[in-house]
Structures are given as C-alpha cells and as structure tokens.
Short mmCIF file of C-alpha atoms in Angstrom, two decimals:
data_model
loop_
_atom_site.label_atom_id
_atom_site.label_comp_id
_atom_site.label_asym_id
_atom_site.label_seq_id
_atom_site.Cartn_x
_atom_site.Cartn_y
_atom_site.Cartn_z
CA UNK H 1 0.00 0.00 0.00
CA UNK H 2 1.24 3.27 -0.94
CA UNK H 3 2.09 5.89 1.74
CA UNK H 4 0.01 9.42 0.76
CA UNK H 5 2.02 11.75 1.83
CA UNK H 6 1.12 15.88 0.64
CA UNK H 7 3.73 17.29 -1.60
CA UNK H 8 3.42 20.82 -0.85
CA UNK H 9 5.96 22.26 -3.58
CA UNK H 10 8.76 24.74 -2.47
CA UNK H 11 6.74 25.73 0.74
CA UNK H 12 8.82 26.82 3.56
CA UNK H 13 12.01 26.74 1.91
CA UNK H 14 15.12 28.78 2.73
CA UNK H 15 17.70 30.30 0.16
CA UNK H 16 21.12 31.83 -0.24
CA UNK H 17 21.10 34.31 -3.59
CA UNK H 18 23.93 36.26 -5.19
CA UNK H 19 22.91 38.83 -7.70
CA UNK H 20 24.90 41.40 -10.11
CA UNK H 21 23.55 43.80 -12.28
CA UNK H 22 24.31 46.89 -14.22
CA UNK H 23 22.59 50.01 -13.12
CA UNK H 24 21.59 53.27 -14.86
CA UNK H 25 24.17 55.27 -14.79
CA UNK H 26 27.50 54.17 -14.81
CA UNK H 27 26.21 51.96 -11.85
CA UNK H 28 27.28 48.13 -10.70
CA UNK H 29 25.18 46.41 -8.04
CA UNK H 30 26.14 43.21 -6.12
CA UNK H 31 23.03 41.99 -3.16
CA UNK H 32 24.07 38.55 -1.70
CA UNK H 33 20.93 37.55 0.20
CA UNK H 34 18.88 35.11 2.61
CA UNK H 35 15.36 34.51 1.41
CA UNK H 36 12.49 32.92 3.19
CA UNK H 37 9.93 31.29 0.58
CA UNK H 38 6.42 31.35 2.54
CA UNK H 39 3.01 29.91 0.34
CA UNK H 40 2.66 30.17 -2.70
CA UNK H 41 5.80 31.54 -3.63
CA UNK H 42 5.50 34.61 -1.70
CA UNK H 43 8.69 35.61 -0.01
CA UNK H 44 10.69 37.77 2.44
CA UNK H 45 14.21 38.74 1.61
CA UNK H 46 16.77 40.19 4.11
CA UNK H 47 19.88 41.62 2.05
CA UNK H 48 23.20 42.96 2.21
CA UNK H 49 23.79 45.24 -0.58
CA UNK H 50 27.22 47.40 -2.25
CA UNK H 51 26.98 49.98 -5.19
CA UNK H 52 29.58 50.70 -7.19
CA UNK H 53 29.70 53.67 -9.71
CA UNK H 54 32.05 55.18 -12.08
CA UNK H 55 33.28 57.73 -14.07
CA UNK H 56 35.72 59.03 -16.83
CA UNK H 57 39.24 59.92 -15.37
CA UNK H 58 39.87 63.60 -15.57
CA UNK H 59 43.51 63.21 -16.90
CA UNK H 60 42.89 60.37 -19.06
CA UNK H 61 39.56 60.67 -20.32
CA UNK H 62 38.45 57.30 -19.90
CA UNK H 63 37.52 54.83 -17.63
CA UNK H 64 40.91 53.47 -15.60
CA UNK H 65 41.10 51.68 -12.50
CA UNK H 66 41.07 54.95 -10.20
CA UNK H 67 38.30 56.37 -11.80
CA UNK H 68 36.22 53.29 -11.34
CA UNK H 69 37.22 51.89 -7.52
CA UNK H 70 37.56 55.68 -6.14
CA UNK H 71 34.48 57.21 -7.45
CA UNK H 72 31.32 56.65 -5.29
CA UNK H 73 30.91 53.25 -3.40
CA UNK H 74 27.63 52.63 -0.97
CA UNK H 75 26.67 49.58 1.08
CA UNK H 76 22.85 49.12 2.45
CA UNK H 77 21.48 46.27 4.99
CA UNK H 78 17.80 45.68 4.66
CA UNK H 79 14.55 43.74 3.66
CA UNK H 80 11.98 43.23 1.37
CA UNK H 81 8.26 41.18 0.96
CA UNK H 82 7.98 39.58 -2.30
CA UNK H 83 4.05 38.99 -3.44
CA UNK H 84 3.90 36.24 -5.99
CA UNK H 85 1.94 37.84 -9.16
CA UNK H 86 2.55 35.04 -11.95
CA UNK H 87 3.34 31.42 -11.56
CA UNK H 88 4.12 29.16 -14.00
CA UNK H 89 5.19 25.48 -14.93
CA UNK H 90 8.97 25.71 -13.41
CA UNK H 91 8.64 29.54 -13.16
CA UNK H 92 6.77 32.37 -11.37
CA UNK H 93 7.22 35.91 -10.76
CA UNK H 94 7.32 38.39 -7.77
CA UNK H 95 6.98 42.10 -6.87
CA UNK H 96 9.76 43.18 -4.35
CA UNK H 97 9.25 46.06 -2.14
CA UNK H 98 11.22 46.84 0.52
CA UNK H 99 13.56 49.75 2.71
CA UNK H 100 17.65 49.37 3.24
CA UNK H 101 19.81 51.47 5.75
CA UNK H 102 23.57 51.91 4.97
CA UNK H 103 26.13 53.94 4.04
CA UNK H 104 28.59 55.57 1.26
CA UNK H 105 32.26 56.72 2.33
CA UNK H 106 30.53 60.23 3.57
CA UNK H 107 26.88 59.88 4.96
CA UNK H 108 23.77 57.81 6.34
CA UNK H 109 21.80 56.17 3.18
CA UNK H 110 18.17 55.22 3.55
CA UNK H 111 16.60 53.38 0.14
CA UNK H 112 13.20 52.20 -0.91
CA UNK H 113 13.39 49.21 -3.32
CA UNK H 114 10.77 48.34 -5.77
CA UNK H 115 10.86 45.99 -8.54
CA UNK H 116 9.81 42.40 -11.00
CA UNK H 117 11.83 39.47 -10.05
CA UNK H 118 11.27 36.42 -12.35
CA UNK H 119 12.51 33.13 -11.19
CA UNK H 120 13.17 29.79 -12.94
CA UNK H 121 13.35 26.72 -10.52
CA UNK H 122 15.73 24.05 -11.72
CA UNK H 123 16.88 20.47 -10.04
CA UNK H 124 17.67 20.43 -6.46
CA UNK H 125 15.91 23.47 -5.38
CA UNK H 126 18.25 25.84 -7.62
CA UNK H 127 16.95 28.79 -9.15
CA UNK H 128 18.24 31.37 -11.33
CA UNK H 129 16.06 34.88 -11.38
CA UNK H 130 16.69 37.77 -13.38
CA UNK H 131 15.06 41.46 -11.73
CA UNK H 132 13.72 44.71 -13.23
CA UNK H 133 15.14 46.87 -9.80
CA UNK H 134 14.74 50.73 -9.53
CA UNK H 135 15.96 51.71 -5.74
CA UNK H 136 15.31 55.31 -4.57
CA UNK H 137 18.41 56.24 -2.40
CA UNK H 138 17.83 58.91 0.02
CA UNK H 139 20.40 61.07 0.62
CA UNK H 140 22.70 59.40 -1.63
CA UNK H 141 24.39 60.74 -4.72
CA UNK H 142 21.79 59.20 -7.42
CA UNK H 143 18.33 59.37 -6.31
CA UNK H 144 17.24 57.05 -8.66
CA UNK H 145 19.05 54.13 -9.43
CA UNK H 146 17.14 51.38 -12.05
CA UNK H 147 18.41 48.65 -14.28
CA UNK H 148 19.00 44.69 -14.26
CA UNK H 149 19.70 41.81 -12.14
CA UNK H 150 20.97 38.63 -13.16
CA UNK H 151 21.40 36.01 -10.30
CA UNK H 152 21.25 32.67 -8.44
CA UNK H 153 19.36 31.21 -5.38
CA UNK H 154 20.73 28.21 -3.54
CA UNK H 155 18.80 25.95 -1.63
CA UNK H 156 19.44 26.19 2.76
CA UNK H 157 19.06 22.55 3.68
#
C-alpha cells in the first residue's frame, strides 16, 4: 500500500542568492541575500547590498582603474516582501518592495526598493532569477538608481 504523503511544492524553503547587475548610470550592483519562501511563492528577503559607480578619469579621459574603484561606493542592509503575481510550470514571478539602511564613504543612506523578479526553478531546489530593480536612495548621490539583475538562489538545507 502506498504511503500518501502531501507534496506541498517549495513551501517553507530557505535560500542563499547572489545577484549582479548593471545600473543606470555608470552603476554596478552586487546583493548577496537570505530569502524565506512562505506559500505560494510569496517571499521575504533580508539583504546585504554594495553599489559601485564610475566615471571618466579627468587626466585620461576614460575609464581606468582609479576612476572606477575611487568614485562613489555605498553599502545598504535591509529587507523586502515579495508577493507572488505570476506562476508558472517551473517559473513564477514576484513584486519586491522593501527599505535598506547603509552607508557611502561620507553619509547615512536610507533606500526604498521596488521591482519584477522572475525566477526559474531548476533540479535540487536551484533557481536562477533575473530582476527589473529601480531603488530610490535617500540622501545618496543618485536618487534614482534602475536597471538589471541577473542572479542565483541556492537551496538552505
């Protein structure tokens, strides 16, 4: 006699995710991550985030090594809930809102987050997700700060 046991797919699960992305303007973006998948693919996310952006050396005229390590750098610590709005065979998507605290090399940063994440669930609980982000960075040298995410999530056993 078969056991009947309830399957109850990706409920309760824990991740690890690395992202990078490429932000409007001259902008690179690196969140490493812990996310906590509740029902139905809704989420909460609690995130450690750095900023990178850079500019065209005023002696050169082009993008070197100083001009791109020394020109604005910002970390942020925070969270965001992740609605599910489309799901999928293998796939499903989520809004992400959420609110960061950190810093650049000068002053306090406070960011809201808002954005699409799309996720694509492959063998062994491994995902890879691309996201639409636009973060609004108070007090920071871009106010707005949108573009793409490319990324991983890895399964917490």
């Amino acid at each position: 006699m078969a056991s009947m046991t309830p399957a109850i797919a990706q409920q309760n699960s824990d991740r690890i995710s690395l992202g990078f992305g490429c932000l409007y303007e001259r902008g690179l973006d690196v969140t490493l991550s812990y996310e906590h998948e509740t029902k139905y693919h809704n989420a909460w996310e609690y995130f450690a985030n750095g900023y990178i952006k850079w500019d065209e050396c005023a002696s050169c005229g082009h993008v070197c090594p100083e001009s791109f390590w020394n020109n604005y750098r910002s970390y942020g610590f925070g969270f965001a809930y992740k609605p599910c709005v489309a799901r999928g065979r293998n796939h499903h998507g989520n809004m992400r809102i959420g609110a960061s605290a950190g810093s650049d090399t000068d002053r306090f940063l406070g960011g809201i987050h808002l954005g699409y994440e799309h996720n694509y669930t492959l063998r062994h609980g491994w995902k890879l997700f691309w996201q639409l982000k636009t973060d609004v960075m108070i007090k920071g040298e871009d106010l707005f700060r949108t573009g793409i995410v490319l990324g991983v999530k890895l399964p917490v056993k």
